[in-house]
Structure formats: structure tokens, C-alpha cells
Amino acid sequence: MSTENEGNAVPAAPSVPPRPDTAPEGSSPGPSPVGPGTLGPQAAQAPEAATAAERPWQSPQPGHAPAQHPGAAWPPPPLPSYGGGGSGGPAWGAPVPAAEPRRRRAGGLVAAVLVAALAAGGVGGGIGYWAAERNDGVPGSTTVSAVSPQDLKREPGTVAAVAAKALPSVVTVEAKSGAGGLEGSEGGGEAGTGTGFVYDREGHILTNNHVVASAADGGALSVIFSNGKKYDAEVVGRAQGYDVAVLKLKNAPSGLAPLPLGNSDKVVVGDSTIAIGAPFGLSNTVTTGIISAKNRPVASGDGSSGKNSYMSALQTDASINPGNSGGPLLDSSGAVIGINSAIQSAGNGLGQSQAGSIGLGFAIPINQAKTVAEQLIKTGRPVYAVIGATVDMAGEGTGAKIASEGAGGTDAVTPNGPAAKAGLKPGDVITGFGDKAIDSGPTLISEIWNHKPGDRVTLTYERDGKEHKAEVVLGEREGDS
């Protein structure tokens, strides 16, 4: 599996297509904090290339939305035209022999109209028949206009209605590292495209950390609304372990409409989903699907730091591709239930430099993302719940084994930390965290980070072939390291 976070170099995003003029008015001038396997101050270095190859998750991120897609033709070839002969029936408007009696002549018109109705649809055919009868024997022709799709009302709750309401609050994020600005060529900065959405009326934008990581230090950031208006932005705070970041528009326009936040804890498998983003730089793209699984442990790297992000993700089959990262996953009412962050891919193919969707997309539950966002807005730094132990990240299917030692030869179980107070020791294998089964180190971290510091959780672990239980009070770690 591959994460969209794997840091493939990506050319600049393609020009943004025309969008509905509904975004806010204005004009623009411009893991883990605990490394993989680290559950406390001691960070165990995650496996590098070998691990990435074994757990190839990919995340749709900046730099993961190529501006130009080699081999892709635009516009796409036209759809086959309908009609066009070959039916064997009389053609619409064909002359009727003068010798035919009037009654038979009318029958010929009816037959012709029925053929047209089959091609044009019931309503159009019916109107055509009425017009032919009214104009029988009268020179000239009658043109009947169909109702355009834009004039048809979309009922609340339909995908079209939800998308129309949400699109003005979804933005395309452009990030560039180094000097030179997003539009410039100087400085050699790497540019990429991701997605975000309006979090509040003050101009905060919620997105993924890996979307903005390349531009967080000395780079340039801007966001583009669905009507094409662009605004410069800056990073308020980012959490590498959670893969969440908050931006702030430098000159936020009035009238911003935050997307409503749902309750990801109430989501069930089979619920409808709507994803909005900029896959491969194609802004304002809407796809649909369902929630296909919950609590899916996902570890994905940002491709540069060598550290992973962990999430107990919502899985969806809505099409998610590089560039969708940071965009909202909506429920059928239009409320945000997750932040699209990663995909599992079958691998590269057909000469593509990046893999695309195979129907396995993963989103950070919005309940967790909201908690992180509030921390970042308030202090600019993330806070992580920890148990104060370093676990082996390589083993799968047998639980999360506490390592024999921590990073740099430190203690694997932090003295006087939460795990130590609960009686855990190096070599213990954690198999349960609350009511969740634990089959690996990433699964354990994902579950820990779904909680808050101070939460009391019952751990199930094995020692010398025997099962034990212990209550642990989660500790706290501030900031990424």
C-alpha cells in the first residue's frame, strides 16, 4: 500500500477551470511528534524505505497533484451522438405522398413522431406530436425548447444540492517551499496542490499537515475559492502526528461560510459520503461513495521527515486521489465527518508517476481533527496523549510489543510514566486498549491518539503467556519532535 504522503515530486498544478461565482468577495495580493513506535518522550525511529515499501500508504498532498498529466487528452473525446439513422423507420419531417388519404397521412405523421419520441424522450416526443398536428398543412416549422438542467430544482439532500452549498467553502491550497512565491520560478521551490475548507468566520482553513509542510518554513501559501478568488495564507499551527494543520487567510473577506461539522462517532458503515477536492490539480471535483469501514489503523509518512502520522480512519470508496488531501468528507446532509488524507493503491501503472484511487480512501475523523484544530488555534502547538512506552512497530497480528529499550538506549518504559505506574514492563504485549483489539504498534498509537490526556483506559496485555489487565491514566506530550 502506498501513502499519498510519499513525497513524489510534482509539477505545478494545471490552471483552474471556471468555477461558480459564489465564494466570498475579495481580492488577493499573494509521527509523529512521537516518532513511529513512540508513545512517550522516547521516540523510536520508524523504518525508512523498507517500511514504506512494506506499508505503502499514500496521502493526497501538496506536491501530489501534478499540474499536467502526461498522456491525458483535454478536453476528453466527445460522447457518441444519439440517433443518426440506421433505424429503418421514416425520418422526421419526411414528405408524405400526395395520393394518400388524409387519415392515412395522419397515421404516417404519428409513426414518425413515435420514432422521434424514442430518441428524444417521452416529454419531447409528446410536444413534437402536438406541434406536428397543429402545423399539419401549414408551411414553416415550430421549435420547442427543453428545460435546461440549470433550471431544474435540486431537492435538499441530493448530491447536487449538497455540493452546491459546500463548494463555496472548499478551497484549493497552493504551497511552495523556498523563495520565489507560488507564481515565480526563482528559488527552486517545489510547488504542490492540496485542499482545505473554511473552519470559522475568522478565516481559519483546516487541511492536512502534509499539504503545507513544504511551505511551513519560509515558503508561500495561498488558497483559491471556487469562484477563482485567491488569498494569501499563513500557517497558524500544524500537528505532524495527527496530520492536521490550520491556516489563516491574511486578508480574510467578510461573509465566510464555515462548513458545518458532523459527529464522526455516529457514522456507521454504509452511510453515504461526498468528497470534494482537487485531485491531480482539478479543483472543485466532487465524488461520492459510502463509509466502507471504521477505525481503520493507518500510518502514513510525509515523504520528507521520515516520521509517520497515525489515524484510526474512516474508510470510504469515494474516489480520492493525490490533491484531495485536506478536503472534506461530507455526509448526506453536507456536514463534515472527516478530512481526506490517504489512499491505498495497487501501485503505479500505465506509466503514471503517481497511483490513483482504487476505492480505498481514508479520512481523519472530524471529532479528532476538531480537537486538534482548537489546540492549534489556541496555542499553535499540538497535544498528544501518551502511555510513556516505546513499542515495536514491525510486528503485526500479535499485538503491540513494548520494546526492550527506547531510542538512543533510553528506557522503553518511562520511569514514573503512565505505563510504569500501571505495572507494564519491556516485553509485554498489549492486545487491548479499552474495548479495541490491538494487533500492531500503529493500531495502538491510533487508538491512544483518539483519546485525551487524563483519560482512564483499561489495557489488556500478555506477559509470559498469561493475560493481564491494568488501568492506565494517559499522560501528555506537547508539540512535535
Short mmCIF file of C-alpha atoms in Angstrom, two decimals:
data_model
loop_
_atom_site.label_atom_id
_atom_site.label_comp_id
_atom_site.label_asym_id
_atom_site.label_seq_id
_atom_site.Cartn_x
_atom_site.Cartn_y
_atom_site.Cartn_z
CA MET A 1 0.00 0.00 0.00
CA SER A 2 1.22 3.50 -0.65
CA THR A 3 0.50 6.75 1.09
CA GLU A 4 -0.15 9.85 -0.80
CA ASN A 5 2.37 11.21 1.64
CA GLU A 6 5.29 9.59 -0.07
CA GLY A 7 6.70 12.82 -1.42
CA ASN A 8 6.81 12.32 -5.16
CA ALA A 9 7.92 15.47 -6.95
CA VAL A 10 5.01 17.07 -8.74
CA PRO A 11 4.87 19.77 -11.39
CA ALA A 12 2.77 22.85 -10.88
CA ALA A 13 -0.97 22.34 -10.83
CA PRO A 14 -2.97 22.97 -14.01
CA SER A 15 -4.86 26.16 -14.48
CA VAL A 16 -8.06 26.27 -12.51
CA PRO A 17 -11.21 25.77 -14.57
CA PRO A 18 -14.07 28.26 -14.37
CA ARG A 19 -15.99 27.99 -11.15
CA PRO A 20 -19.37 29.23 -9.91
CA ASP A 21 -19.10 32.79 -8.62
CA THR A 22 -20.22 32.01 -5.12
CA ALA A 23 -17.11 32.26 -2.99
CA PRO A 24 -16.55 35.20 -0.62
CA GLU A 25 -15.86 38.56 -2.17
CA GLY A 26 -12.36 39.89 -2.06
CA SER A 27 -9.16 40.08 -3.94
CA SER A 28 -5.84 38.51 -3.20
CA PRO A 29 -2.44 40.10 -3.04
CA GLY A 30 -0.45 36.91 -2.96
CA PRO A 31 4.66 10.98 13.63
CA SER A 32 4.58 11.87 14.70
CA PRO A 33 5.71 14.08 17.46
CA VAL A 34 6.36 10.81 18.81
CA GLY A 35 8.33 9.11 16.08
CA PRO A 36 6.93 5.86 14.75
CA GLY A 37 6.73 3.47 17.61
CA THR A 38 6.99 6.19 20.24
CA LEU A 39 4.27 6.57 22.79
CA GLY A 40 6.11 8.82 25.17
CA PRO A 41 9.13 11.07 25.31
CA GLN A 42 11.32 8.25 23.99
CA ALA A 43 10.96 8.14 20.23
CA ALA A 44 11.80 5.00 18.32
CA GLN A 45 12.90 5.74 14.77
CA ALA A 46 10.49 4.28 12.25
CA PRO A 47 11.77 2.03 9.49
CA GLU A 48 12.77 4.03 6.45
CA ALA A 49 12.42 2.88 2.86
CA ALA A 50 11.92 -0.76 3.74
CA THR A 51 8.95 0.04 5.96
CA ALA A 52 7.44 2.37 3.42
CA ALA A 53 7.62 -0.39 0.87
CA GLU A 54 6.03 -2.86 3.20
CA ARG A 55 3.26 -0.42 4.22
CA PRO A 56 2.85 1.61 1.06
CA TRP A 57 0.09 4.03 2.11
CA GLN A 58 -0.21 7.21 0.10
CA SER A 59 -1.74 10.53 1.01
CA PRO A 60 -3.19 13.10 -1.39
CA GLN A 61 -0.90 16.05 -0.60
CA PRO A 62 0.78 19.13 -1.87
CA GLY A 63 3.13 18.17 -4.49
CA HIS A 64 0.94 15.19 -5.15
CA ALA A 65 -1.32 16.91 -7.60
CA PRO A 66 0.60 17.21 -10.85
CA ALA A 67 -0.23 20.16 -12.94
CA GLN A 68 -0.01 18.29 -16.19
CA HIS A 69 -0.98 14.67 -16.59
CA PRO A 70 1.19 13.05 -19.27
CA GLY A 71 -0.84 11.24 -21.88
CA ALA A 72 -4.15 12.70 -20.80
CA ALA A 73 -6.06 14.47 -23.53
CA TRP A 74 -8.13 17.55 -22.72
CA PRO A 75 -10.90 18.02 -23.44
CA PRO A 76 -11.91 14.33 -23.43
CA PRO A 77 -13.29 12.86 -26.66
CA PRO A 78 -16.96 13.61 -27.27
CA LEU A 79 -19.58 11.11 -26.29
CA PRO A 80 -21.20 9.16 -29.14
CA SER A 81 -24.07 11.07 -30.66
CA TYR A 82 -27.52 9.63 -30.35
CA GLY A 83 -29.70 8.91 -33.37
CA GLY A 84 -28.18 9.32 -36.76
CA GLY A 85 -30.01 6.86 -38.96
CA GLY A 86 -29.93 3.13 -39.23
CA SER A 87 -33.32 2.64 -37.62
CA GLY A 88 -35.12 1.76 -40.80
CA GLY A 89 -38.13 3.88 -39.84
CA PRO A 90 -39.47 7.04 -41.53
CA ALA A 91 -37.43 10.18 -40.93
CA TRP A 92 -38.89 13.11 -39.01
CA GLY A 93 -40.38 15.60 -41.44
CA ALA A 94 -40.19 13.23 -44.45
CA PRO A 95 -42.63 14.20 -47.23
CA VAL A 96 -45.90 12.28 -47.37
CA PRO A 97 -47.17 11.15 -50.81
CA ALA A 98 -49.96 13.44 -52.01
CA ALA A 99 -52.10 10.49 -53.11
CA GLU A 100 -52.52 9.21 -49.58
CA PRO A 101 -55.87 9.90 -47.94
CA ARG A 102 -55.82 12.37 -45.12
CA ARG A 103 -56.47 9.76 -42.42
CA ARG A 104 -53.59 7.60 -43.58
CA ARG A 105 -51.38 10.65 -43.89
CA ALA A 106 -52.03 11.50 -40.25
CA GLY A 107 -51.09 7.95 -39.34
CA GLY A 108 -47.77 8.40 -41.09
CA LEU A 109 -47.13 11.52 -39.04
CA VAL A 110 -47.94 9.66 -35.85
CA ALA A 111 -45.45 6.91 -36.73
CA ALA A 112 -42.77 9.48 -37.46
CA VAL A 113 -43.43 11.25 -34.20
CA LEU A 114 -43.20 8.00 -32.25
CA VAL A 115 -39.77 7.30 -33.73
CA ALA A 116 -38.66 10.76 -32.68
CA ALA A 117 -40.10 10.23 -29.22
CA LEU A 118 -37.97 7.14 -28.73
CA ALA A 119 -34.87 9.19 -29.43
CA ALA A 120 -35.82 12.40 -27.68
CA GLY A 121 -37.69 11.11 -24.62
CA GLY A 122 -41.34 10.98 -23.66
CA VAL A 123 -41.90 14.68 -22.98
CA GLY A 124 -40.10 15.92 -26.06
CA GLY A 125 -41.85 13.35 -28.23
CA GLY A 126 -45.24 14.33 -26.89
CA ILE A 127 -44.60 18.02 -27.58
CA GLY A 128 -43.38 17.13 -31.04
CA TYR A 129 -46.58 15.24 -31.83
CA TRP A 130 -48.71 18.16 -30.65
CA ALA A 131 -46.71 20.57 -32.79
CA ALA A 132 -46.97 18.35 -35.88
CA GLU A 133 -50.74 18.07 -35.59
CA ARG A 134 -51.11 21.83 -35.07
CA ASN A 135 -48.93 22.58 -38.09
CA ASP A 136 -50.36 19.96 -40.43
CA GLY A 137 -50.54 21.56 -43.85
CA VAL A 138 -49.06 24.85 -42.64
CA PRO A 139 -45.72 25.98 -44.14
CA GLY A 140 -42.76 26.61 -41.79
CA SER A 141 -41.65 24.82 -38.63
CA THR A 142 -42.12 25.02 -34.88
CA THR A 143 -39.18 24.91 -32.40
CA VAL A 144 -39.79 23.68 -28.87
CA SER A 145 -37.17 24.48 -26.19
CA ALA A 146 -36.43 21.94 -23.47
CA VAL A 147 -35.93 22.96 -19.86
CA SER A 148 -32.19 23.29 -19.17
CA PRO A 149 -30.69 21.31 -16.27
CA GLN A 150 -29.73 24.58 -14.56
CA ASP A 151 -33.41 25.47 -14.30
CA LEU A 152 -34.35 22.23 -12.56
CA LYS A 153 -34.62 22.38 -8.78
CA ARG A 154 -32.30 20.12 -6.81
CA GLU A 155 -34.03 18.76 -3.76
CA PRO A 156 -32.29 19.15 -0.38
CA GLY A 157 -30.19 16.12 0.43
CA THR A 158 -29.30 15.28 -3.16
CA VAL A 159 -25.62 15.19 -4.07
CA ALA A 160 -26.09 18.19 -6.38
CA ALA A 161 -27.71 20.24 -3.61
CA VAL A 162 -25.07 19.31 -1.02
CA ALA A 163 -22.22 20.03 -3.43
CA ALA A 164 -23.67 23.39 -4.48
CA LYS A 165 -23.86 24.51 -0.86
CA ALA A 166 -20.43 23.18 0.15
CA LEU A 167 -18.27 24.19 -2.84
CA PRO A 168 -18.04 27.90 -1.93
CA SER A 169 -16.44 26.88 1.39
CA VAL A 170 -13.88 24.45 -0.05
CA VAL A 171 -10.53 25.84 -1.21
CA THR A 172 -7.62 24.66 -3.28
CA VAL A 173 -4.38 25.10 -1.33
CA GLU A 174 -1.23 26.00 -3.23
CA ALA A 175 2.03 25.50 -1.37
CA LYS A 176 5.58 26.27 -2.45
CA SER A 177 8.76 25.77 -0.50
CA GLY A 178 11.63 28.24 -0.53
CA ALA A 179 11.69 31.67 -2.15
CA GLY A 180 10.16 32.85 -5.37
CA GLY A 181 6.47 32.75 -4.48
CA LEU A 182 3.85 30.47 -5.91
CA GLU A 183 3.82 32.14 -9.29
CA GLY A 184 7.56 32.71 -9.59
CA SER A 185 10.27 30.45 -10.94
CA GLU A 186 13.11 31.69 -8.74
CA GLY A 187 14.29 29.97 -5.60
CA GLY A 188 13.82 26.43 -6.90
CA GLY A 189 10.92 25.77 -4.53
CA GLU A 190 8.78 22.71 -5.01
CA ALA A 191 5.12 23.52 -5.60
CA GLY A 192 2.11 21.35 -4.86
CA THR A 193 -1.66 21.43 -4.64
CA GLY A 194 -3.98 20.18 -1.91
CA THR A 195 -7.38 21.03 -0.49
CA GLY A 196 -8.82 22.68 2.62
CA PHE A 197 -12.10 24.08 3.87
CA VAL A 198 -13.35 27.08 5.82
CA TYR A 199 -13.33 26.27 9.54
CA ASP A 200 -14.67 29.54 11.00
CA ARG A 201 -15.66 33.08 10.09
CA GLU A 202 -12.29 34.46 11.21
CA GLY A 203 -10.63 32.97 8.15
CA HIS A 204 -9.14 29.75 9.53
CA ILE A 205 -8.74 26.96 6.98
CA LEU A 206 -8.48 23.31 8.05
CA THR A 207 -6.29 20.96 5.99
CA ASN A 208 -3.62 18.24 6.29
CA ASN A 209 -0.15 18.90 7.66
CA HIS A 210 1.44 17.20 4.67
CA VAL A 211 -0.35 19.64 2.35
CA VAL A 212 1.50 22.63 3.82
CA ALA A 213 4.65 21.08 5.37
CA SER A 214 6.89 22.05 2.44
CA ALA A 215 5.89 25.73 2.73
CA ALA A 216 5.69 25.97 6.52
CA ASP A 217 9.21 27.36 6.88
CA GLY A 218 9.96 30.22 4.51
CA GLY A 219 7.62 29.08 1.74
CA ALA A 220 4.49 30.61 0.26
CA LEU A 221 0.86 29.59 0.74
CA SER A 222 -2.32 30.72 -0.96
CA VAL A 223 -5.87 29.41 -1.20
CA ILE A 224 -8.25 29.67 -4.14
CA PHE A 225 -12.01 29.65 -3.68
CA SER A 226 -14.42 28.05 -6.12
CA ASN A 227 -15.01 31.37 -7.91
CA GLY A 228 -11.29 31.76 -8.61
CA LYS A 229 -10.54 34.42 -5.98
CA LYS A 230 -7.12 33.88 -4.39
CA TYR A 231 -5.94 34.85 -0.90
CA ASP A 232 -2.52 34.61 0.71
CA ALA A 233 -2.40 32.45 3.85
CA GLU A 234 -0.07 31.56 6.70
CA VAL A 235 0.30 28.55 8.97
CA VAL A 236 -1.23 29.01 12.43
CA GLY A 237 -0.16 25.60 13.65
CA ARG A 238 0.37 22.06 12.46
CA ALA A 239 0.44 18.61 14.03
CA GLN A 240 2.63 16.18 12.16
CA GLY A 241 1.48 13.17 14.19
CA TYR A 242 -2.20 13.83 13.59
CA ASP A 243 -1.56 15.13 10.02
CA VAL A 244 -3.68 18.22 10.74
CA ALA A 245 -2.85 21.86 10.03
CA VAL A 246 -4.67 25.17 10.42
CA LEU A 247 -4.09 28.11 8.06
CA LYS A 248 -5.27 31.71 8.38
CA LEU A 249 -6.16 33.98 5.48
CA LYS A 250 -4.05 37.12 5.68
CA ASN A 251 -6.87 39.33 4.38
CA ALA A 252 -9.95 37.29 5.12
CA PRO A 253 -13.05 38.52 3.27
CA SER A 254 -16.35 39.08 5.01
CA GLY A 255 -19.14 36.59 4.62
CA LEU A 256 -17.11 33.41 5.02
CA ALA A 257 -19.37 30.38 5.43
CA PRO A 258 -17.77 27.64 7.58
CA LEU A 259 -18.75 24.10 6.69
CA PRO A 260 -20.87 22.52 9.45
CA LEU A 261 -19.09 19.80 11.42
CA GLY A 262 -20.79 16.46 11.95
CA ASN A 263 -20.19 13.75 14.55
CA SER A 264 -17.80 11.09 13.26
CA ASP A 265 -18.56 8.86 16.26
CA LYS A 266 -22.12 8.43 14.97
CA VAL A 267 -21.09 7.39 11.46
CA VAL A 268 -21.92 3.78 10.52
CA VAL A 269 -20.75 1.56 7.71
CA GLY A 270 -22.95 2.13 4.67
CA ASP A 271 -23.58 5.84 5.27
CA SER A 272 -23.33 7.94 2.12
CA THR A 273 -20.25 10.12 1.63
CA ILE A 274 -19.32 13.05 -0.60
CA ALA A 275 -15.68 14.04 -1.13
CA ILE A 276 -14.63 17.43 -2.50
CA GLY A 277 -11.11 18.33 -3.55
CA ALA A 278 -8.58 18.99 -6.28
CA PRO A 279 -7.40 15.56 -7.49
CA PHE A 280 -4.35 15.98 -9.72
CA GLY A 281 -4.97 19.74 -9.58
CA LEU A 282 -8.56 19.56 -10.89
CA SER A 283 -10.20 21.92 -8.42
CA ASN A 284 -13.82 21.63 -7.28
CA THR A 285 -14.10 17.93 -8.06
CA VAL A 286 -16.98 16.11 -6.34
CA THR A 287 -17.11 12.33 -5.88
CA THR A 288 -19.45 10.09 -3.94
CA GLY A 289 -19.40 6.77 -2.12
CA ILE A 290 -20.13 5.22 1.26
CA ILE A 291 -18.39 4.60 4.56
CA SER A 292 -16.89 1.16 3.89
CA ALA A 293 -15.18 0.70 7.29
CA LYS A 294 -14.45 2.49 10.56
CA ASN A 295 -11.49 2.57 12.96
CA ARG A 296 -9.06 1.54 10.24
CA PRO A 297 -5.49 1.97 11.56
CA VAL A 298 -3.43 3.91 9.01
CA ALA A 299 0.17 5.05 9.23
CA SER A 300 1.42 7.39 6.52
CA GLY A 301 4.63 9.37 6.08
CA ASP A 302 5.06 12.87 4.66
CA GLY A 303 7.90 11.76 2.41
CA SER A 304 10.47 14.15 3.88
CA SER A 305 10.79 13.87 7.66
CA GLY A 306 10.88 10.10 7.89
CA LYS A 307 8.17 10.29 10.56
CA ASN A 308 4.69 8.89 10.31
CA SER A 309 1.22 10.17 11.01
CA TYR A 310 -1.29 7.83 12.60
CA MET A 311 -5.05 7.77 12.42
CA SER A 312 -7.93 5.49 13.29
CA ALA A 313 -9.50 6.34 9.98
CA LEU A 314 -12.87 6.37 8.31
CA GLN A 315 -12.58 4.29 5.15
CA THR A 316 -14.57 5.32 2.06
CA ASP A 317 -14.87 4.15 -1.51
CA ALA A 318 -15.48 7.71 -2.76
CA SER A 319 -12.78 8.43 -5.32
CA ILE A 320 -9.82 10.15 -3.61
CA ASN A 321 -6.60 10.94 -5.45
CA PRO A 322 -3.43 13.00 -4.95
CA GLY A 323 -4.62 16.58 -4.45
CA ASN A 324 -7.71 15.56 -2.46
CA SER A 325 -5.67 15.72 0.76
CA GLY A 326 -7.11 18.10 3.34
CA GLY A 327 -10.51 18.24 1.67
CA PRO A 328 -13.78 17.50 3.47
CA LEU A 329 -15.54 14.16 3.55
CA LEU A 330 -19.22 15.04 3.92
CA ASP A 331 -22.24 13.05 4.97
CA SER A 332 -25.53 13.17 3.08
CA SER A 333 -26.61 16.31 4.98
CA GLY A 334 -23.47 18.22 3.98
CA ALA A 335 -21.76 18.06 7.40
CA VAL A 336 -18.03 17.30 7.57
CA ILE A 337 -17.33 13.87 9.07
CA GLY A 338 -13.65 13.61 8.10
CA ILE A 339 -10.58 15.09 6.41
CA ASN A 340 -9.47 13.10 3.37
CA SER A 341 -5.84 12.15 3.97
CA ALA A 342 -4.63 8.89 2.47
CA ILE A 343 -5.29 6.18 -0.09
CA GLN A 344 -4.25 2.60 -0.52
CA SER A 345 -3.06 1.92 -4.01
CA ALA A 346 -2.32 -1.14 -6.11
CA GLY A 347 0.84 0.65 -7.26
CA ASN A 348 1.93 2.68 -10.24
CA GLY A 349 0.73 1.65 -13.66
CA LEU A 350 0.36 2.69 -17.28
CA GLY A 351 3.38 4.96 -17.00
CA GLN A 352 1.83 7.15 -14.33
CA SER A 353 4.19 8.78 -11.85
CA GLN A 354 1.58 8.51 -9.10
CA ALA A 355 -1.01 5.91 -8.25
CA GLY A 356 -4.69 6.76 -8.20
CA SER A 357 -7.84 5.66 -6.42
CA ILE A 358 -8.86 2.03 -6.29
CA GLY A 359 -11.75 2.76 -3.95
CA LEU A 360 -9.80 2.65 -0.69
CA GLY A 361 -9.61 6.15 0.76
CA PHE A 362 -9.03 7.16 4.38
CA ALA A 363 -10.15 10.22 6.31
CA ILE A 364 -9.24 11.58 9.75
CA PRO A 365 -12.43 11.52 11.86
CA ILE A 366 -13.63 15.10 12.31
CA ASN A 367 -14.11 14.71 16.08
CA GLN A 368 -10.37 14.17 16.46
CA ALA A 369 -9.48 16.82 13.86
CA LYS A 370 -11.67 19.41 15.62
CA THR A 371 -9.90 18.83 18.96
CA VAL A 372 -6.51 19.23 17.28
CA ALA A 373 -7.63 22.33 15.36
CA GLU A 374 -8.80 24.06 18.53
CA GLN A 375 -5.45 23.32 20.18
CA LEU A 376 -3.55 24.73 17.20
CA ILE A 377 -5.67 27.89 17.02
CA LYS A 378 -5.26 28.47 20.75
CA THR A 379 -1.55 27.68 21.23
CA GLY A 380 -0.08 26.86 17.82
CA ARG A 381 1.15 23.50 19.19
CA PRO A 382 -0.46 20.06 19.24
CA VAL A 383 -1.02 18.00 22.38
CA TYR A 384 -0.78 14.20 22.27
CA ALA A 385 -2.00 11.59 24.72
CA VAL A 386 0.76 9.07 25.63
CA ILE A 387 1.28 5.98 27.77
CA GLY A 388 5.01 6.53 28.19
CA ALA A 389 6.29 3.43 26.42
CA THR A 390 8.09 2.60 23.18
CA VAL A 391 6.63 -0.24 21.14
CA ASP A 392 7.87 -2.39 18.30
CA MET A 393 6.35 -1.11 15.05
CA ALA A 394 7.30 -4.07 12.87
CA GLY A 395 5.16 -6.86 14.33
CA GLU A 396 1.59 -7.36 13.15
CA GLY A 397 -1.25 -9.60 14.21
CA THR A 398 0.09 -10.39 17.68
CA GLY A 399 -0.39 -7.06 19.45
CA ALA A 400 1.92 -4.14 20.26
CA LYS A 401 5.07 -5.36 21.97
CA ILE A 402 6.86 -2.96 24.30
CA ALA A 403 10.45 -2.71 23.05
CA SER A 404 13.46 -3.76 25.11
CA GLU A 405 14.80 -0.20 25.02
CA GLY A 406 13.82 3.21 23.73
CA ALA A 407 15.51 5.47 21.21
CA GLY A 408 19.17 6.09 21.88
CA GLY A 409 19.30 3.43 24.56
CA THR A 410 16.78 5.12 26.83
CA ASP A 411 14.23 3.24 28.92
CA ALA A 412 11.45 1.68 26.85
CA VAL A 413 9.03 2.33 29.73
CA THR A 414 9.36 5.88 31.03
CA PRO A 415 10.13 5.86 34.76
CA ASN A 416 7.13 7.06 36.76
CA GLY A 417 5.17 7.40 33.48
CA PRO A 418 1.63 6.11 32.86
CA ALA A 419 2.71 2.64 31.69
CA ALA A 420 5.21 2.26 34.54
CA LYS A 421 2.57 3.22 37.11
CA ALA A 422 0.24 0.64 35.58
CA GLY A 423 2.90 -2.05 36.02
CA LEU A 424 3.87 -2.61 32.38
CA LYS A 425 7.40 -3.77 31.52
CA PRO A 426 9.57 -4.21 28.42
CA GLY A 427 8.50 -7.34 26.54
CA ASP A 428 4.82 -7.05 27.49
CA VAL A 429 2.49 -7.39 24.51
CA ILE A 430 -0.52 -5.03 24.56
CA THR A 431 -3.52 -6.76 22.96
CA GLY A 432 -6.38 -4.50 24.05
CA PHE A 433 -6.94 -0.79 24.62
CA GLY A 434 -10.31 -0.20 26.19
CA ASP A 435 -12.78 -2.13 24.05
CA LYS A 436 -10.50 -2.08 20.97
CA ALA A 437 -8.39 -5.06 19.95
CA ILE A 438 -4.75 -4.17 19.30
CA ASP A 439 -2.85 -6.09 16.60
CA SER A 440 0.15 -3.81 16.00
CA GLY A 441 2.06 -0.74 17.15
CA PRO A 442 0.35 1.62 14.65
CA THR A 443 -3.05 0.38 15.81
CA LEU A 444 -2.15 1.15 19.43
CA ILE A 445 -0.91 4.66 18.61
CA SER A 446 -4.04 5.36 16.55
CA GLU A 447 -6.25 4.38 19.48
CA ILE A 448 -4.20 6.34 22.04
CA TRP A 449 -4.44 9.47 19.91
CA ASN A 450 -8.20 9.12 19.75
CA HIS A 451 -8.17 9.95 23.47
CA LYS A 452 -7.19 12.97 25.53
CA PRO A 453 -4.57 13.32 28.26
CA GLY A 454 -6.08 12.34 31.60
CA ASP A 455 -8.41 9.68 30.16
CA ARG A 456 -8.50 6.40 32.09
CA VAL A 457 -8.26 3.33 29.89
CA THR A 458 -8.06 -0.39 30.68
CA LEU A 459 -5.11 -2.10 28.97
CA THR A 460 -5.04 -5.81 28.22
CA TYR A 461 -1.57 -7.30 27.85
CA GLU A 462 0.23 -10.62 27.81
CA ARG A 463 3.31 -11.50 29.85
CA ASP A 464 4.91 -14.95 29.88
CA GLY A 465 1.91 -16.39 28.08
CA LYS A 466 -0.63 -15.09 30.61
CA GLU A 467 -3.18 -12.34 30.10
CA HIS A 468 -3.35 -9.38 32.46
CA LYS A 469 -5.34 -6.15 32.74
CA ALA A 470 -4.28 -2.78 34.09
CA GLU A 471 -5.78 0.69 34.23
CA VAL A 472 -3.64 3.46 32.80
CA VAL A 473 -4.15 7.22 33.08
CA LEU A 474 -2.94 8.75 29.82
CA GLY A 475 -0.16 11.30 30.04
CA GLU A 476 0.53 14.33 27.86
CA ARG A 477 3.12 15.40 25.36
CA GLU A 478 3.09 18.87 23.78
CA GLY A 479 4.47 19.60 20.35
CA ASP A 480 6.13 17.55 17.62
CA SER A 481 9.68 16.36 17.94
#
